[in-house]
Amino acid sequence: MKADTLADLSAPLVALRLLTTEFAHLPAPHVSVSTIYPDRLELTFHDDFAGFEAWREALNIAPESVVHRVQRDGRTGVLNVHVPFAGADLELTGFATVPAPAPVLAGSGAVS
């Protein structure tokens, strides 16, 4: 279902208003509302998972409901979860750089 009017976006906009009132002290996310998914409010956190985790904990979202994946040739970790909030589908997404593994030098293995 595509939104045709601003009124069609009322669910995520009301949810955003409630979040800004109740959780104003939390880290600021990138916020997205779209006419393509008119019931969804997306909060996205870049560069580390701290903002994502602060919001997850504040909203009492169980850690086991979070989906973790790695993209971009193993260099970017992604956390994602969808939960209902105030009549909207609230989507939290966090991105963080995955540290490169430490190189192992030839001959540095265990000796028998």
Coordinates of C-alpha atoms in Angstrom, one line a residue, residues 6 13 15 20 26 39 42 44 47 56 63 70 82 89 104-105 107 111:
L6 CA 0.4 13.1 4.5
L13 CA 4.6 10.3 12.5
A15 CA 5.2 7.2 16.7
T20 CA 10.9 12.3 20.7
L26 CA 18.8 9.0 23.6
D39 CA 3.2 2.3 8.4
E42 CA 13.0 3.7 10.4
T44 CA 19.1 4.1 11.6
D47 CA 29.4 4.0 12.7
R56 CA 16.9 -1.4 21.9
P63 CA 18.3 -9.2 22.3
V70 CA 27.7 -9.0 7.9
H82 CA 11.2 -4.7 13.7
D89 CA 6.2 -0.8 12.4
V104 CA 49.2 -14.1 11.5
L105 CA 52.9 -14.1 10.6
G107 CA 56.1 -19.4 11.4
V111 CA 55.7 -25.8 17.8

